[in-house]
mmCIF file of C-alpha atoms and ligand atoms in Angstrom:
data_model
loop_
_atom_site.group_PDB
_atom_site.id
_atom_site.type_symbol
_atom_site.label_atom_id
_atom_site.label_comp_id
_atom_site.label_asym_id
_atom_site.label_seq_id
_atom_site.Cartn_x
_atom_site.Cartn_y
_atom_site.Cartn_z
ATOM 1 C CA MET A 1 -55.168 -64.821 -110.870
ATOM 2 C CA THR A 2 -50.779 -63.391 -111.934
ATOM 3 C CA LEU A 3 -51.171 -61.200 -114.869
ATOM 4 C CA LEU A 4 -48.111 -58.714 -116.368
ATOM 5 C CA ALA A 5 -49.566 -55.491 -117.462
ATOM 6 C CA ILE A 6 -47.591 -52.868 -119.724
ATOM 7 C CA GLU A 7 -48.975 -49.384 -120.469
ATOM 8 C CA THR A 8 -47.190 -46.710 -123.562
ATOM 9 C CA SER A 9 -49.768 -44.803 -124.612
ATOM 10 C CA CYS A 10 -47.269 -41.884 -124.234
ATOM 11 C CA ASP A 11 -44.133 -41.169 -122.732
ATOM 12 C CA GLU A 12 -43.184 -43.611 -120.096
ATOM 13 C CA THR A 13 -43.073 -46.442 -120.871
ATOM 14 C CA SER A 14 -44.574 -48.675 -117.513
ATOM 15 C CA THR A 15 -44.463 -53.387 -116.763
ATOM 16 C CA ALA A 16 -46.220 -54.150 -113.478
ATOM 17 C CA VAL A 17 -47.400 -57.882 -112.111
ATOM 18 C CA VAL A 18 -50.940 -57.427 -109.709
ATOM 19 C CA ARG A 19 -51.685 -60.813 -108.242
ATOM 20 C CA GLY A 20 -55.793 -60.738 -106.617
ATOM 21 C CA GLY A 21 -56.234 -57.595 -106.540
ATOM 22 C CA CYS A 22 -52.876 -56.387 -105.577
ATOM 23 C CA VAL A 23 -49.907 -54.834 -106.792
ATOM 24 C CA LEU A 24 -46.559 -57.277 -106.801
ATOM 25 C CA SER A 25 -44.595 -54.645 -108.734
ATOM 26 C CA ASN A 26 -45.404 -51.637 -110.627
ATOM 27 C CA VAL A 27 -42.068 -50.412 -112.789
ATOM 28 C CA THR A 28 -41.974 -46.818 -115.295
ATOM 29 C CA SER A 29 -39.275 -46.221 -117.861
ATOM 30 C CA SER A 30 -40.165 -41.566 -117.582
ATOM 31 C CA GLN A 31 -38.696 -40.366 -120.542
ATOM 32 C CA THR A 32 -39.430 -36.703 -119.472
ATOM 33 C CA ALA A 33 -35.854 -36.014 -120.358
ATOM 34 C CA ILE A 34 -35.576 -36.996 -123.481
ATOM 35 C CA HIS A 35 -38.597 -35.499 -124.881
ATOM 36 C CA ALA A 36 -37.688 -32.045 -123.018
ATOM 37 C CA GLU A 37 -34.963 -31.009 -125.345
ATOM 38 C CA TYR A 38 -37.638 -30.658 -127.279
ATOM 39 C CA GLY A 39 -40.257 -29.182 -125.794
ATOM 40 C CA GLY A 40 -42.310 -32.050 -126.048
ATOM 41 C CA VAL A 41 -42.997 -35.546 -126.262
ATOM 42 C CA VAL A 42 -42.113 -35.956 -130.047
ATOM 43 C CA PRO A 43 -44.224 -39.417 -131.104
ATOM 44 C CA GLU A 44 -41.311 -41.390 -132.612
ATOM 45 C CA LEU A 45 -38.626 -40.662 -129.748
ATOM 46 C CA ALA A 46 -41.492 -42.480 -127.913
ATOM 47 C CA ALA A 47 -41.632 -45.866 -130.037
ATOM 48 C CA ARG A 48 -38.031 -46.478 -130.829
ATOM 49 C CA GLU A 49 -38.246 -45.658 -126.273
ATOM 50 C CA HIS A 50 -40.145 -48.204 -125.338
ATOM 51 C CA LEU A 51 -38.397 -50.714 -127.632
ATOM 52 C CA ARG A 52 -35.827 -49.853 -126.072
ATOM 53 C CA ASN A 53 -37.068 -49.989 -122.542
ATOM 54 C CA LEU A 54 -39.609 -52.498 -122.788
ATOM 55 C CA ILE A 55 -37.558 -55.427 -121.551
ATOM 56 C CA PRO A 56 -35.096 -54.548 -119.485
ATOM 57 C CA VAL A 57 -38.215 -53.018 -116.692
ATOM 58 C CA THR A 58 -40.502 -55.928 -117.954
ATOM 59 C CA LYS A 59 -37.659 -58.572 -116.289
ATOM 60 C CA GLN A 60 -37.019 -56.372 -113.248
ATOM 61 C CA ALA A 61 -40.574 -55.669 -112.993
ATOM 62 C CA LEU A 62 -41.014 -59.594 -112.443
ATOM 63 C CA ARG A 63 -38.285 -60.098 -110.447
ATOM 64 C CA GLU A 64 -38.954 -56.959 -107.775
ATOM 65 C CA ALA A 65 -41.842 -59.615 -107.661
ATOM 66 C CA ASN A 66 -40.962 -62.438 -107.197
ATOM 67 C CA VAL A 67 -42.494 -63.792 -110.546
ATOM 68 C CA THR A 68 -41.887 -66.466 -113.719
ATOM 69 C CA PRO A 69 -43.043 -65.655 -116.596
ATOM 70 C CA ALA A 70 -44.631 -69.276 -116.249
ATOM 71 C CA GLU A 71 -46.856 -68.499 -113.375
ATOM 72 C CA LEU A 72 -48.313 -65.230 -115.354
ATOM 73 C CA ASP A 73 -52.039 -65.787 -115.745
ATOM 74 C CA ALA A 74 -53.069 -63.889 -118.877
ATOM 75 C CA VAL A 75 -51.416 -60.486 -120.372
ATOM 76 C CA ALA A 76 -52.236 -57.292 -120.706
ATOM 77 C CA ALA A 77 -51.284 -53.961 -122.048
ATOM 78 C CA THR A 78 -53.183 -50.052 -124.036
ATOM 79 C CA ARG A 79 -54.414 -50.608 -126.422
ATOM 80 C CA GLY A 80 -55.721 -46.515 -126.393
ATOM 81 C CA PRO A 81 -56.005 -43.808 -126.816
ATOM 82 C CA GLY A 82 -51.989 -42.869 -126.804
ATOM 83 C CA LEU A 83 -49.811 -42.249 -129.616
ATOM 84 C CA PRO A 84 -49.643 -45.077 -132.130
ATOM 85 C CA ASN A 85 -46.231 -45.557 -132.657
ATOM 86 C CA ALA A 86 -46.182 -46.080 -128.853
ATOM 87 C CA LEU A 87 -49.271 -48.200 -128.589
ATOM 88 C CA LEU A 88 -48.156 -50.426 -130.769
ATOM 89 C CA ALA A 89 -44.458 -51.140 -128.962
ATOM 90 C CA GLY A 90 -46.599 -52.324 -125.647
ATOM 91 C CA LEU A 91 -49.396 -53.964 -127.607
ATOM 92 C CA LYS A 92 -47.509 -55.868 -129.824
ATOM 93 C CA MET A 93 -44.586 -57.268 -126.488
ATOM 94 C CA ALA A 94 -47.770 -57.698 -124.499
ATOM 95 C CA THR A 95 -49.273 -60.114 -127.795
ATOM 96 C CA ALA A 96 -46.032 -61.747 -128.903
ATOM 97 C CA LEU A 97 -45.691 -62.312 -124.563
ATOM 98 C CA ALA A 98 -49.357 -64.071 -124.355
ATOM 99 C CA PHE A 99 -49.194 -65.483 -127.547
ATOM 100 C CA SER A 100 -45.499 -67.683 -126.465
ATOM 101 C CA LEU A 101 -47.007 -68.413 -122.757
ATOM 102 C CA ARG A 102 -50.111 -70.365 -124.893
ATOM 103 C CA LYS A 103 -52.173 -66.748 -122.465
ATOM 104 C CA PRO A 104 -54.843 -64.925 -122.652
ATOM 105 C CA ILE A 105 -54.036 -61.516 -123.910
ATOM 106 C CA LEU A 106 -56.053 -58.002 -122.466
ATOM 107 C CA GLY A 107 -56.806 -55.051 -124.041
ATOM 108 C CA ILE A 108 -57.299 -52.468 -121.975
ATOM 109 C CA HIS A 109 -58.660 -48.498 -122.457
ATOM 110 C CA HIS A 110 -56.587 -45.545 -121.143
ATOM 111 C CA HIS A 111 -58.712 -43.247 -119.432
ATOM 112 C CA GLU A 112 -60.875 -46.238 -117.753
ATOM 113 C CA ALA A 113 -57.899 -47.351 -116.540
ATOM 114 C CA HIS A 114 -57.394 -44.075 -115.316
ATOM 115 C CA LEU A 115 -61.204 -43.599 -114.049
ATOM 116 C CA TYR A 116 -60.593 -46.504 -111.847
ATOM 117 C CA SER A 117 -57.126 -45.858 -110.229
ATOM 118 C CA PRO A 118 -58.673 -43.476 -106.766
ATOM 119 C CA TRP A 119 -60.142 -47.016 -106.020
ATOM 120 C CA ILE A 120 -55.865 -47.932 -105.831
ATOM 121 C CA LEU A 121 -55.410 -47.484 -102.123
ATOM 122 C CA THR A 122 -51.357 -47.453 -101.087
ATOM 123 C CA ASP A 123 -49.827 -49.711 -98.643
ATOM 124 C CA PRO A 124 -49.973 -51.590 -99.813
ATOM 125 C CA PRO A 125 -51.127 -51.110 -103.158
ATOM 126 C CA ARG A 126 -54.438 -52.505 -103.658
ATOM 127 C CA ALA A 127 -57.200 -52.611 -105.521
ATOM 128 C CA ASP A 128 -60.370 -51.305 -103.185
ATOM 129 C CA PHE A 129 -63.114 -51.890 -105.627
ATOM 130 C CA GLU A 130 -65.388 -53.256 -101.526
ATOM 131 C CA GLN A 131 -66.232 -49.197 -101.326
ATOM 132 C CA PHE A 132 -67.032 -48.261 -104.998
ATOM 133 C CA GLU A 133 -69.824 -46.421 -104.963
ATOM 134 C CA PRO A 134 -71.253 -44.307 -107.581
ATOM 135 C CA SER A 135 -69.646 -41.218 -108.927
ATOM 136 C CA VAL A 136 -69.317 -37.982 -111.629
ATOM 137 C CA SER A 137 -64.959 -38.318 -112.856
ATOM 138 C CA LEU A 138 -62.693 -35.880 -113.795
ATOM 139 C CA ILE A 139 -59.967 -37.204 -115.675
ATOM 140 C CA VAL A 140 -58.028 -34.266 -116.112
ATOM 141 C CA SER A 141 -54.447 -35.730 -118.017
ATOM 142 C CA GLY A 142 -51.556 -34.318 -121.081
ATOM 143 C CA GLY A 143 -53.867 -35.626 -123.535
ATOM 144 C CA HIS A 144 -57.388 -35.181 -122.171
ATOM 145 C CA THR A 145 -60.155 -33.552 -119.478
ATOM 146 C CA LEU A 146 -63.155 -35.575 -119.214
ATOM 147 C CA LEU A 147 -65.858 -35.318 -116.797
ATOM 148 C CA VAL A 148 -68.114 -38.951 -116.744
ATOM 149 C CA LEU A 149 -71.056 -39.543 -114.956
ATOM 150 C CA VAL A 150 -70.271 -43.862 -113.559
ATOM 151 C CA GLU A 151 -72.768 -45.651 -112.081
ATOM 152 C CA GLU A 152 -71.417 -48.755 -111.443
ATOM 153 C CA ILE A 153 -68.222 -50.587 -111.830
ATOM 154 C CA PHE A 154 -68.038 -50.728 -115.952
ATOM 155 C CA ARG A 155 -71.016 -48.669 -116.436
ATOM 156 C CA HIS A 156 -69.769 -45.258 -117.276
ATOM 157 C CA ARG A 157 -71.149 -42.302 -119.963
ATOM 158 C CA VAL A 158 -69.116 -39.118 -120.589
ATOM 159 C CA LEU A 159 -71.388 -35.687 -119.706
ATOM 160 C CA GLY A 160 -68.678 -33.628 -121.339
ATOM 161 C CA SER A 161 -64.771 -32.963 -122.248
ATOM 162 C CA THR A 162 -62.525 -30.688 -123.821
ATOM 163 C CA LEU A 163 -63.134 -29.053 -127.247
ATOM 164 C CA ASP A 164 -59.540 -27.913 -127.368
ATOM 165 C CA ASP A 165 -56.377 -27.791 -125.134
ATOM 166 C CA ALA A 166 -56.581 -30.674 -122.309
ATOM 167 C CA ALA A 167 -56.082 -29.287 -118.591
ATOM 168 C CA GLY A 168 -52.008 -30.335 -119.059
ATOM 169 C CA GLU A 169 -51.534 -29.472 -122.000
ATOM 170 C CA CYS A 170 -52.272 -26.326 -121.008
ATOM 171 C CA PHE A 171 -49.625 -26.105 -117.774
ATOM 172 C CA ASP A 172 -47.304 -27.634 -120.333
ATOM 173 C CA LYS A 173 -47.611 -24.921 -123.478
ATOM 174 C CA THR A 174 -48.453 -21.416 -121.007
ATOM 175 C CA GLY A 175 -45.582 -22.929 -118.827
ATOM 176 C CA LYS A 176 -42.743 -23.259 -122.491
ATOM 177 C CA LEU A 177 -44.696 -19.699 -122.893
ATOM 178 C CA MET A 178 -42.505 -18.549 -119.683
ATOM 179 C CA GLY A 179 -39.424 -20.693 -120.442
ATOM 180 C CA LEU A 180 -39.965 -23.598 -118.195
ATOM 181 C CA ALA A 181 -38.706 -27.244 -119.441
ATOM 182 C CA TYR A 182 -41.495 -29.571 -120.426
ATOM 183 C CA PRO A 183 -43.742 -30.204 -118.793
ATOM 184 C CA ALA A 184 -44.180 -27.687 -116.823
ATOM 185 C CA GLY A 185 -47.611 -29.084 -115.309
ATOM 186 C CA PRO A 186 -44.333 -29.576 -111.794
ATOM 187 C CA GLU A 187 -42.687 -27.215 -112.421
ATOM 188 C CA ILE A 188 -46.035 -24.570 -112.121
ATOM 189 C CA ASP A 189 -48.143 -26.550 -109.076
ATOM 190 C CA ARG A 190 -44.160 -26.101 -107.754
ATOM 191 C CA LEU A 191 -44.059 -22.183 -108.277
ATOM 192 C CA ALA A 192 -47.307 -21.905 -107.832
ATOM 193 C CA ALA A 193 -46.531 -22.368 -103.723
ATOM 194 C CA THR A 194 -45.140 -18.974 -102.906
ATOM 195 C CA GLY A 195 -47.171 -16.658 -106.171
ATOM 196 C CA ASN A 196 -49.738 -15.069 -105.713
ATOM 197 C CA PRO A 197 -53.450 -16.211 -107.810
ATOM 198 C CA LYS A 198 -55.201 -12.690 -107.536
ATOM 199 C CA ALA A 199 -51.864 -11.105 -109.306
ATOM 200 C CA TYR A 200 -53.544 -11.799 -113.080
ATOM 201 C CA PRO A 201 -57.290 -12.483 -113.452
ATOM 202 C CA PHE A 202 -57.254 -14.675 -116.451
ATOM 203 C CA PRO A 203 -59.973 -16.147 -117.970
ATOM 204 C CA ARG A 204 -62.037 -18.601 -117.058
ATOM 205 C CA PRO A 205 -62.965 -19.705 -120.406
ATOM 206 C CA LEU A 206 -67.122 -22.089 -120.765
ATOM 207 C CA LEU A 207 -67.173 -21.347 -116.307
ATOM 208 C CA ASN A 208 -70.545 -20.420 -116.471
ATOM 209 C CA GLU A 209 -72.431 -22.218 -119.405
ATOM 210 C CA PRO A 210 -75.201 -24.625 -118.731
ATOM 211 C CA ASN A 211 -72.431 -27.749 -119.989
ATOM 212 C CA ASP A 212 -69.604 -30.529 -118.899
ATOM 213 C CA ASP A 213 -67.582 -29.387 -120.917
ATOM 214 C CA PHE A 214 -63.976 -26.904 -120.653
ATOM 215 C CA SER A 215 -61.855 -25.272 -122.858
ATOM 216 C CA PHE A 216 -58.535 -24.506 -121.912
ATOM 217 C CA ALA A 217 -57.068 -22.988 -125.494
ATOM 218 C CA GLY A 218 -58.657 -19.108 -125.213
ATOM 219 C CA LEU A 219 -56.606 -19.116 -121.558
ATOM 220 C CA LYS A 220 -52.859 -20.192 -123.063
ATOM 221 C CA THR A 221 -53.754 -18.099 -126.127
ATOM 222 C CA SER A 222 -54.526 -15.240 -123.620
ATOM 223 C CA VAL A 223 -51.183 -15.498 -121.355
ATOM 224 C CA ARG A 224 -49.571 -15.339 -124.682
ATOM 225 C CA TYR A 225 -50.705 -11.986 -125.035
ATOM 226 C CA PHE A 226 -49.736 -10.993 -121.741
ATOM 227 C CA LEU A 227 -46.563 -11.906 -121.674
ATOM 228 C CA GLU A 228 -45.269 -10.598 -124.640
ATOM 229 C CA LYS A 229 -47.257 -7.070 -123.856
ATOM 230 C CA ASN A 230 -44.990 -7.542 -120.216
ATOM 231 C CA PRO A 231 -42.252 -9.961 -122.354
ATOM 232 C CA THR A 232 -39.438 -8.850 -119.018
ATOM 233 C CA LEU A 233 -41.794 -10.287 -116.674
ATOM 234 C CA ALA A 234 -40.783 -13.409 -116.355
ATOM 235 C CA ASP A 235 -36.803 -13.037 -115.822
ATOM 236 C CA ASP A 236 -38.166 -11.234 -111.573
ATOM 237 C CA PRO A 237 -38.735 -14.732 -110.497
ATOM 238 C CA GLN A 238 -41.839 -13.380 -107.779
ATOM 239 C CA LYS A 239 -43.251 -11.891 -110.830
ATOM 240 C CA LEU A 240 -42.954 -15.440 -112.637
ATOM 241 C CA ARG A 241 -44.110 -17.587 -108.634
ATOM 242 C CA ASP A 242 -47.169 -14.459 -109.835
ATOM 243 C CA VAL A 243 -48.213 -15.627 -113.009
ATOM 244 C CA CYS A 244 -47.998 -19.605 -112.405
ATOM 245 C CA ALA A 245 -50.300 -19.350 -109.900
ATOM 246 C CA SER A 246 -52.621 -17.371 -111.673
ATOM 247 C CA VAL A 247 -52.617 -19.692 -114.099
ATOM 248 C CA GLN A 248 -52.361 -22.305 -111.878
ATOM 249 C CA ALA A 249 -55.645 -20.161 -110.136
ATOM 250 C CA ALA A 250 -57.938 -20.160 -113.676
ATOM 251 C CA ILE A 251 -57.332 -24.397 -114.373
ATOM 252 C CA VAL A 252 -57.674 -25.529 -111.213
ATOM 253 C CA ASP A 253 -61.502 -23.156 -110.662
ATOM 254 C CA VAL A 254 -62.854 -24.332 -114.148
ATOM 255 C CA LEU A 255 -62.221 -27.999 -112.707
ATOM 256 C CA VAL A 256 -63.519 -27.286 -109.487
ATOM 257 C CA THR A 257 -66.247 -25.766 -110.318
ATOM 258 C CA LYS A 258 -67.760 -27.842 -113.143
ATOM 259 C CA THR A 259 -66.998 -30.778 -111.500
ATOM 260 C CA VAL A 260 -68.778 -29.747 -108.229
ATOM 261 C CA ARG A 261 -71.512 -28.174 -109.732
ATOM 262 C CA ALA A 262 -72.339 -31.687 -112.503
ATOM 263 C CA ALA A 263 -72.178 -33.971 -108.612
ATOM 264 C CA ARG A 264 -75.243 -31.960 -107.182
ATOM 265 C CA ARG A 265 -77.177 -31.369 -110.604
ATOM 266 C CA LEU A 266 -76.341 -35.667 -111.161
ATOM 267 C CA GLY A 267 -76.867 -35.846 -107.592
ATOM 268 C CA ARG A 268 -74.294 -38.319 -106.995
ATOM 269 C CA ARG A 269 -72.608 -38.177 -103.375
ATOM 270 C CA CYS A 270 -68.915 -39.085 -104.567
ATOM 271 C CA VAL A 271 -66.191 -37.236 -106.914
ATOM 272 C CA THR A 272 -62.967 -39.338 -108.015
ATOM 273 C CA VAL A 273 -60.412 -37.478 -109.420
ATOM 274 C CA SER A 274 -56.852 -38.991 -112.096
ATOM 275 C CA GLY A 275 -54.649 -38.963 -114.844
ATOM 276 C CA GLY A 276 -51.277 -36.737 -114.390
ATOM 277 C CA VAL A 277 -52.634 -33.184 -113.317
ATOM 278 C CA ALA A 278 -54.405 -34.863 -110.418
ATOM 279 C CA CYS A 279 -51.381 -34.348 -108.736
ATOM 280 C CA ASN A 280 -51.497 -30.634 -108.541
ATOM 281 C CA SER A 281 -51.085 -28.596 -104.819
ATOM 282 C CA ALA A 282 -53.760 -26.506 -105.658
ATOM 283 C CA LEU A 283 -56.403 -28.876 -107.196
ATOM 284 C CA ARG A 284 -56.397 -30.980 -104.414
ATOM 285 C CA ARG A 285 -56.430 -28.123 -101.397
ATOM 286 C CA GLN A 286 -59.662 -27.174 -103.688
ATOM 287 C CA LEU A 287 -60.564 -30.334 -104.814
ATOM 288 C CA ALA A 288 -61.172 -30.973 -100.831
ATOM 289 C CA SER A 289 -62.770 -28.100 -99.816
ATOM 290 C CA ALA A 290 -65.617 -27.454 -102.084
ATOM 291 C CA CYS A 291 -66.443 -31.808 -102.071
ATOM 292 C CA GLN A 292 -66.731 -30.959 -97.762
ATOM 293 C CA GLU A 293 -68.687 -28.226 -98.691
ATOM 294 C CA ALA A 294 -71.071 -29.348 -100.975
ATOM 295 C CA GLY A 295 -71.031 -32.593 -98.699
ATOM 296 C CA LEU A 296 -69.928 -34.906 -101.019
ATOM 297 C CA LYS A 297 -67.310 -37.381 -100.412
ATOM 298 C CA LEU A 298 -63.840 -37.241 -102.152
ATOM 299 C CA ARG A 299 -61.870 -40.395 -104.108
ATOM 300 C CA LEU A 300 -57.850 -38.833 -105.534
ATOM 301 C CA SER A 301 -55.834 -41.289 -107.607
ATOM 302 C CA ASP A 302 -53.011 -41.210 -105.300
ATOM 303 C CA ARG A 303 -49.716 -39.293 -107.026
ATOM 304 C CA LYS A 304 -48.290 -42.235 -107.939
ATOM 305 C CA PHE A 305 -51.375 -44.088 -109.853
ATOM 306 C CA SER A 306 -52.384 -40.350 -111.386
ATOM 307 C CA THR A 307 -49.636 -39.994 -114.168
ATOM 308 C CA ASP A 308 -49.447 -42.437 -117.295
ATOM 309 C CA ASN A 309 -48.217 -46.631 -114.214
ATOM 310 C CA ALA A 310 -49.074 -50.973 -115.807
ATOM 311 C CA ALA A 311 -50.617 -51.089 -113.039
ATOM 312 C CA MET A 312 -54.073 -48.649 -112.335
ATOM 313 C CA ILE A 313 -53.777 -50.913 -116.258
ATOM 314 C CA GLY A 314 -53.502 -54.510 -114.679
ATOM 315 C CA ILE A 315 -56.144 -53.521 -111.112
ATOM 316 C CA LEU A 316 -58.605 -53.296 -114.664
ATOM 317 C CA ALA A 317 -57.635 -55.791 -116.445
ATOM 318 C CA GLU A 318 -57.751 -58.273 -114.092
ATOM 319 C CA ARG A 319 -61.420 -56.560 -112.974
ATOM 320 C CA LYS A 320 -62.568 -56.855 -116.328
ATOM 321 C CA TRP A 321 -61.128 -60.766 -116.628
ATOM 322 C CA MET A 322 -63.210 -61.323 -114.033
ATOM 323 C CA ALA A 323 -66.187 -59.780 -115.610
ATOM 324 C CA GLY A 324 -65.568 -61.666 -118.794
ATOM 325 C CA LEU A 325 -64.483 -58.527 -119.937
ATOM 326 C CA ALA A 326 -61.402 -57.786 -122.372
ATOM 327 C CA GLU A 327 -59.919 -60.168 -124.602
ATOM 328 C CA ILE A 328 -58.958 -59.735 -127.542
ATOM 329 C CA SER A 329 -56.400 -61.550 -130.575
ATOM 330 C CA VAL A 330 -53.629 -62.352 -131.044
ATOM 331 C CA ASP A 331 -53.679 -59.748 -134.176
ATOM 332 C CA ALA A 332 -55.798 -57.423 -132.884
ATOM 333 C CA GLU A 333 -55.310 -53.678 -133.480
ATOM 334 C CA ILE A 334 -54.199 -51.288 -131.438
ATOM 335 C CA GLU A 335 -57.319 -48.253 -130.727
ATOM 336 C CA PRO A 336 -55.069 -45.096 -131.270
ATOM 337 C CA SER A 337 -58.523 -42.686 -130.554
ATOM 338 C CA TRP A 338 -60.512 -44.558 -128.668
ATOM 339 C CA ALA A 339 -63.786 -43.110 -127.074
ATOM 340 C CA LEU A 340 -65.110 -43.295 -123.780
HETATM 341 O O1 LIG B 401 -51.192 -38.707 -116.326
HETATM 342 P P1 LIG B 401 -50.492 -38.653 -117.225
HETATM 343 O O2 LIG B 401 -49.213 -38.759 -116.873
HETATM 344 O O3 LIG B 401 -50.320 -38.734 -119.244
HETATM 345 C C1 LIG B 401 -51.459 -38.466 -119.864
HETATM 346 O O4 LIG B 401 -52.314 -39.584 -120.071
HETATM 347 O O5 LIG B 401 -51.819 -37.185 -120.781
HETATM 348 O O6 LIG B 401 -49.845 -36.739 -117.714
HETATM 349 C C2 LIG B 401 -49.475 -35.673 -117.931
HETATM 350 C C3 LIG B 401 -49.535 -33.764 -117.942
HETATM 351 C C4 LIG B 401 -48.697 -33.272 -117.427
HETATM 352 O O7 LIG B 401 -49.060 -32.452 -118.662
HETATM 353 C C5 LIG B 401 -48.326 -32.168 -116.841
HETATM 354 O O8 LIG B 401 -47.817 -31.985 -117.199
HETATM 355 C C6 LIG B 401 -49.330 -32.778 -115.934
HETATM 356 O O9 LIG B 401 -50.607 -34.285 -116.179
HETATM 357 N N1 LIG B 401 -48.308 -33.468 -114.619
HETATM 358 C C7 LIG B 401 -49.258 -32.040 -113.508
HETATM 359 C C8 LIG B 401 -49.043 -31.685 -112.790
HETATM 360 N N2 LIG B 401 -47.667 -33.873 -112.572
HETATM 361 C C9 LIG B 401 -48.226 -34.078 -114.124
HETATM 362 N N3 LIG B 401 -49.772 -30.196 -114.243
HETATM 363 C C10 LIG B 401 -50.096 -30.109 -112.713
HETATM 364 N N4 LIG B 401 -49.235 -29.818 -111.438
HETATM 365 C C11 LIG B 401 -49.088 -31.089 -111.688
HETATM 366 N N5 LIG B 401 -48.146 -31.126 -110.187
HETATM 367 ZN ZN1 LIG B 402 -52.156 -40.985 -119.045
#
């Protein structure tokens, strides 16, 4: 089948064309520059930009895939969770297209798409579900931090989640305190590469608690107090790099330790990691060595499919369609707080 997928849950307008498990195109227009001015995503601006970008991005995705609308067998879109008006823009555009083509419309869960994105290969981009195996899976993004037990495709259970801020939010908010532009995650990653991760011992929240939950608000507050006590620190380039490396180490230590611990406790052989924070170099490196040490197989989403993208929506939608799942009616509503 040939399927068009649309993702607009936050600040990326993304459209992909997927056929037979292959990603024929995946076009994303990022709004980062617009929101950077405000230090975070402004929901109204995000929705307005999606409305502006959806048609050109969709046309480009069809052109790059060399597919005409008449050749589409279905249209998929992110139904939730996400910013309500941002979701609405993508879902309604997808619904209108599906309705006009008299084709089914599929509503996809954003986190479920992240969850299965480590099973997308890159060269060429295509689904690799033949290699699928049960896993303990970490989803780390700007909006969520979830640890999930995946028994089989579409049979999964949330083990734990963040009690307050998400890991990406912690990167972004502590970076903002240091004067870095939004989103600060990639910049902290870059600066931390030449910083000392042991320079400042920031707390590792819930690290030793016997549960699979996370909490990052306390870490952010501790960085805030630390910077208030050391107001000139961010002006010294080496010290700034040391703070970045130390904050990153605190976040990564918690994520890696709790993920590997859950996998061992539950007797899983495979760990997968996805979501925007899965791009982080220290997380990727530390996970690789912790998994190797614990005899676990590690499957990381490729950086291209870690941050929000429509390819992961399309790959999951096609799979769901084949399983007889995910079709919704043309007047289905968005699900901004859809639980996984
Ligand atoms: O999955 P995503 O694109 O959007 C959400 O669903 O939230 O994730 C965006 C998040 C942002 O918080 C961003 O700072 C973070 O992913 N991020 C990173 C890196 N690249 C993106 N955080 C740390 N290191 C990175 N290299
Ligand atoms: Zn996401």
